[in-house]
Coordinates of C-alpha atoms and ligand atoms in Angstrom, one line a residue:
X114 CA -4.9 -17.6 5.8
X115 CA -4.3 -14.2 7.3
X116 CA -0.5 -14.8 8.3
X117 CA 0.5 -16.0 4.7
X118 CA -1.6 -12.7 3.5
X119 CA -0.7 -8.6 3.1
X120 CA -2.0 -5.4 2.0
X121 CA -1.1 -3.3 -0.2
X122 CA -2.1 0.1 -2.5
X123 CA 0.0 1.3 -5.6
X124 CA -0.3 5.0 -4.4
X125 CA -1.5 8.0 -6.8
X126 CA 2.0 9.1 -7.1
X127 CA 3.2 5.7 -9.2
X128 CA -0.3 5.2 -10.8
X129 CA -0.3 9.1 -12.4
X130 CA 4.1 8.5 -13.0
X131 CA 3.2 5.1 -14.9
X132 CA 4.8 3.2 -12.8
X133 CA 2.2 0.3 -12.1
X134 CA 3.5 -2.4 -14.3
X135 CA 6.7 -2.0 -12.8
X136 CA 5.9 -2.3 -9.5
X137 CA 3.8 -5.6 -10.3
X138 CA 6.4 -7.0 -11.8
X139 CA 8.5 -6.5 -8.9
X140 CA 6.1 -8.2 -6.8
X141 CA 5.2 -10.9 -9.0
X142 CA 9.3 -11.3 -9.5
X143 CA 9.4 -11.5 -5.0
X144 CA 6.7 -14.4 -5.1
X145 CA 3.9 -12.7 -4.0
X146 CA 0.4 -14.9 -5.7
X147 CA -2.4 -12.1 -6.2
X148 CA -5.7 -13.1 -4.3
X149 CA -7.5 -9.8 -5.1
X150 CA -7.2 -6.9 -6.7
X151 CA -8.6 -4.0 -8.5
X152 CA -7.8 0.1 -9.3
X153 CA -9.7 2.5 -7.5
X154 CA -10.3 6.0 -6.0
X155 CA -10.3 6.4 -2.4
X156 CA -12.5 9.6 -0.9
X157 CA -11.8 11.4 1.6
X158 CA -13.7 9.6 4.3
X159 CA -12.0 6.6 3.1
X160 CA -8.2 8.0 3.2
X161 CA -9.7 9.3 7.0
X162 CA -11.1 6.1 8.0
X163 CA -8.0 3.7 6.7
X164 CA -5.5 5.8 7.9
X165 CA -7.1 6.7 11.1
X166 CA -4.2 6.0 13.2
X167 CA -2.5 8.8 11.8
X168 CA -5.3 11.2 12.8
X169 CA -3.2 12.9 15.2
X170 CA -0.3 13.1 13.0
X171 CA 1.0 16.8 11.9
X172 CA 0.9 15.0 8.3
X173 CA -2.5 13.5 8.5
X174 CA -4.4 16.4 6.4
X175 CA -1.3 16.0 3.4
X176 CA -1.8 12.6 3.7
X177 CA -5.5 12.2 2.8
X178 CA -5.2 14.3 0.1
X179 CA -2.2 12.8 -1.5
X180 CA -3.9 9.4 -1.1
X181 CA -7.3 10.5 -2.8
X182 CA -6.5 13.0 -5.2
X183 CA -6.5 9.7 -7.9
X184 CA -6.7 5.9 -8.6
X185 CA -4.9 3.9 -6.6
X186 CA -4.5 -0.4 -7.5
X187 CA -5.6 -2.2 -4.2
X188 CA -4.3 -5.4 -3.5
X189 CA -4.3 -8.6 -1.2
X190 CA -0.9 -10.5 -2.0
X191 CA -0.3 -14.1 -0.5
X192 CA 3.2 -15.7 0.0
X193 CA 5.0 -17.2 3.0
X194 CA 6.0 -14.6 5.9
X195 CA 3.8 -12.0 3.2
X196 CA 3.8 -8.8 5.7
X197 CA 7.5 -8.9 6.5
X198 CA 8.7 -9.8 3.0
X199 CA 6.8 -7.3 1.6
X200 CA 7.9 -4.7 4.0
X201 CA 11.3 -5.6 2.9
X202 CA 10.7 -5.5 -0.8
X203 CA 9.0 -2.2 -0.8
X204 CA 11.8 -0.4 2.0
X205 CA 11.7 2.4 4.1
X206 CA 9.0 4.9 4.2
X207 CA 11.6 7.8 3.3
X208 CA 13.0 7.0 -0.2
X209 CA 16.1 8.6 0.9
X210 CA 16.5 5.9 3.3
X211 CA 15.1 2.9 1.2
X212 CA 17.9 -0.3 0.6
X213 CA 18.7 -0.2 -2.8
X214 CA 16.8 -2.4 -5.1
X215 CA 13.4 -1.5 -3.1
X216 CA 10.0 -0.6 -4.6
X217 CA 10.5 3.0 -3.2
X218 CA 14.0 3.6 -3.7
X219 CA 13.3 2.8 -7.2
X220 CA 9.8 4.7 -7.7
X221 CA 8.8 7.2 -4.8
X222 CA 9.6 10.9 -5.1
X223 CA 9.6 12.0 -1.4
X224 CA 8.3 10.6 2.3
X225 CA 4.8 11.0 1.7
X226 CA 4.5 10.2 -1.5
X227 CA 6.3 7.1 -1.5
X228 CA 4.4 4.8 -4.4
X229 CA 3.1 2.5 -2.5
X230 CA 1.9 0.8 1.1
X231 CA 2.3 -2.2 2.7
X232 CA 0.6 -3.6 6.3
X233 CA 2.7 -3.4 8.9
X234 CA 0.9 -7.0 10.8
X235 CA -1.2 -9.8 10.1
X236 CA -4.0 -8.2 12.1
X237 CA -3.6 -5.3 10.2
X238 CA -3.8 -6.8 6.8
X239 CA -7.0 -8.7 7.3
X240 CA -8.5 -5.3 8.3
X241 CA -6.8 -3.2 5.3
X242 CA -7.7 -6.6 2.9
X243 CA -11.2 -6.4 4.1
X244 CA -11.4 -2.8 3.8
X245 CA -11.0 -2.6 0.3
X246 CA -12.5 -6.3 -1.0
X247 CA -15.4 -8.2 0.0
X248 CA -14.8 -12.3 0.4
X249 CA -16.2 -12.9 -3.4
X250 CA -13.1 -10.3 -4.6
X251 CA -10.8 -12.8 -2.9
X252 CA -9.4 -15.7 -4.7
Ligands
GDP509 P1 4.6 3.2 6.3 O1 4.0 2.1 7.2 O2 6.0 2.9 5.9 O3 3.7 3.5 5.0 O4 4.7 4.5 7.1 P2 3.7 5.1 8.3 O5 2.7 4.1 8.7 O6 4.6 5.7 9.3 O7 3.0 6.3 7.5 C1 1.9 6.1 6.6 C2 2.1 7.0 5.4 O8 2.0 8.4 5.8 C3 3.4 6.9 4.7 O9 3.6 5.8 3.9 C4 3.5 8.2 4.0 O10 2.7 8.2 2.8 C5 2.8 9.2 5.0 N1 3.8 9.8 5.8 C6 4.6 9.3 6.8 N2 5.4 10.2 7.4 C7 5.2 11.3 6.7 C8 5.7 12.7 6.8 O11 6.6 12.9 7.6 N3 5.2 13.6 5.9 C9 4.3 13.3 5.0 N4 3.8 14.3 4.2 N5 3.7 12.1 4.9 C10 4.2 11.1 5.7
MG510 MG1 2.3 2.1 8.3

């Protein structure tokens, strides 16, 4: 069900600084069930399309190209209250102003490359979920 369900990418920055067991653990530890998931490279017209709300952002160019210049892990996670948990687990999208404890606080180098995302509604993580996985990726 898409309110128990969220989104989320291990960004290039923790995949290339060997950070992706760490972070699943950390997830795994919160008691979030895996329903899909898989590593992969987004292009450019990928980065563009998912992140399309940004388009008009002064960032938006530094963006794509962090987020496809290597393999990301994709993910649809499933717990109770999954989008808001989840935002809390991984913190704020500046490191420098992440709660202690958080996925980025611990693992993200700078505001843009902050390790890893997370959808920011329900409605939203349907559309990122189904972005990334067809319905026989889901389980
Ligand atoms: P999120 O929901 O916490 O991921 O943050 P946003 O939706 O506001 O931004 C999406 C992503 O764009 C962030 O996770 C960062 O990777 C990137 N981003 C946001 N703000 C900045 C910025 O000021 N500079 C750069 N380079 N990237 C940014
Ligand atoms: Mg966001």
């Amino acid at each position: 069900m898409a309110t128990n369900r969220t989104f989320t990418m291990i960004k290039p920055d923790a995949v290339e600084n060997g950070h992706t067991g760490a972070i699943l653990e950390k997830i795994n530890a919160a008691g979030f069930r895996i329903v899909a998931m898989k590593k992969t490279q987004m292009t450019k017209r990928d980065a563009e399309t998912f992140y399309g709300v940004h388009s008009e952002r002064p960032f938006f160019g530094e963006l794509v190209e962090f987020m496809t210049r290597g393999p990301i892990i994709a993910a649809i996670l499933e717990k109770d209250n999954a989008v808001e948990d989840f935002r809390t687990l991984i913190g704020a999208t500046n490191p420098a102003e992440a709660a202690e404890g958080t996925i980025r606080q611990l693992y993200a180098t700078s505001i843009g490359e902050n390790a890893v995302h997370g959808s920011d509604s329900d409605e939203n993580a349907a559309i990122e979920g189904a972005f990334h996985f067809s319905g026989r990726e889901m389980f």
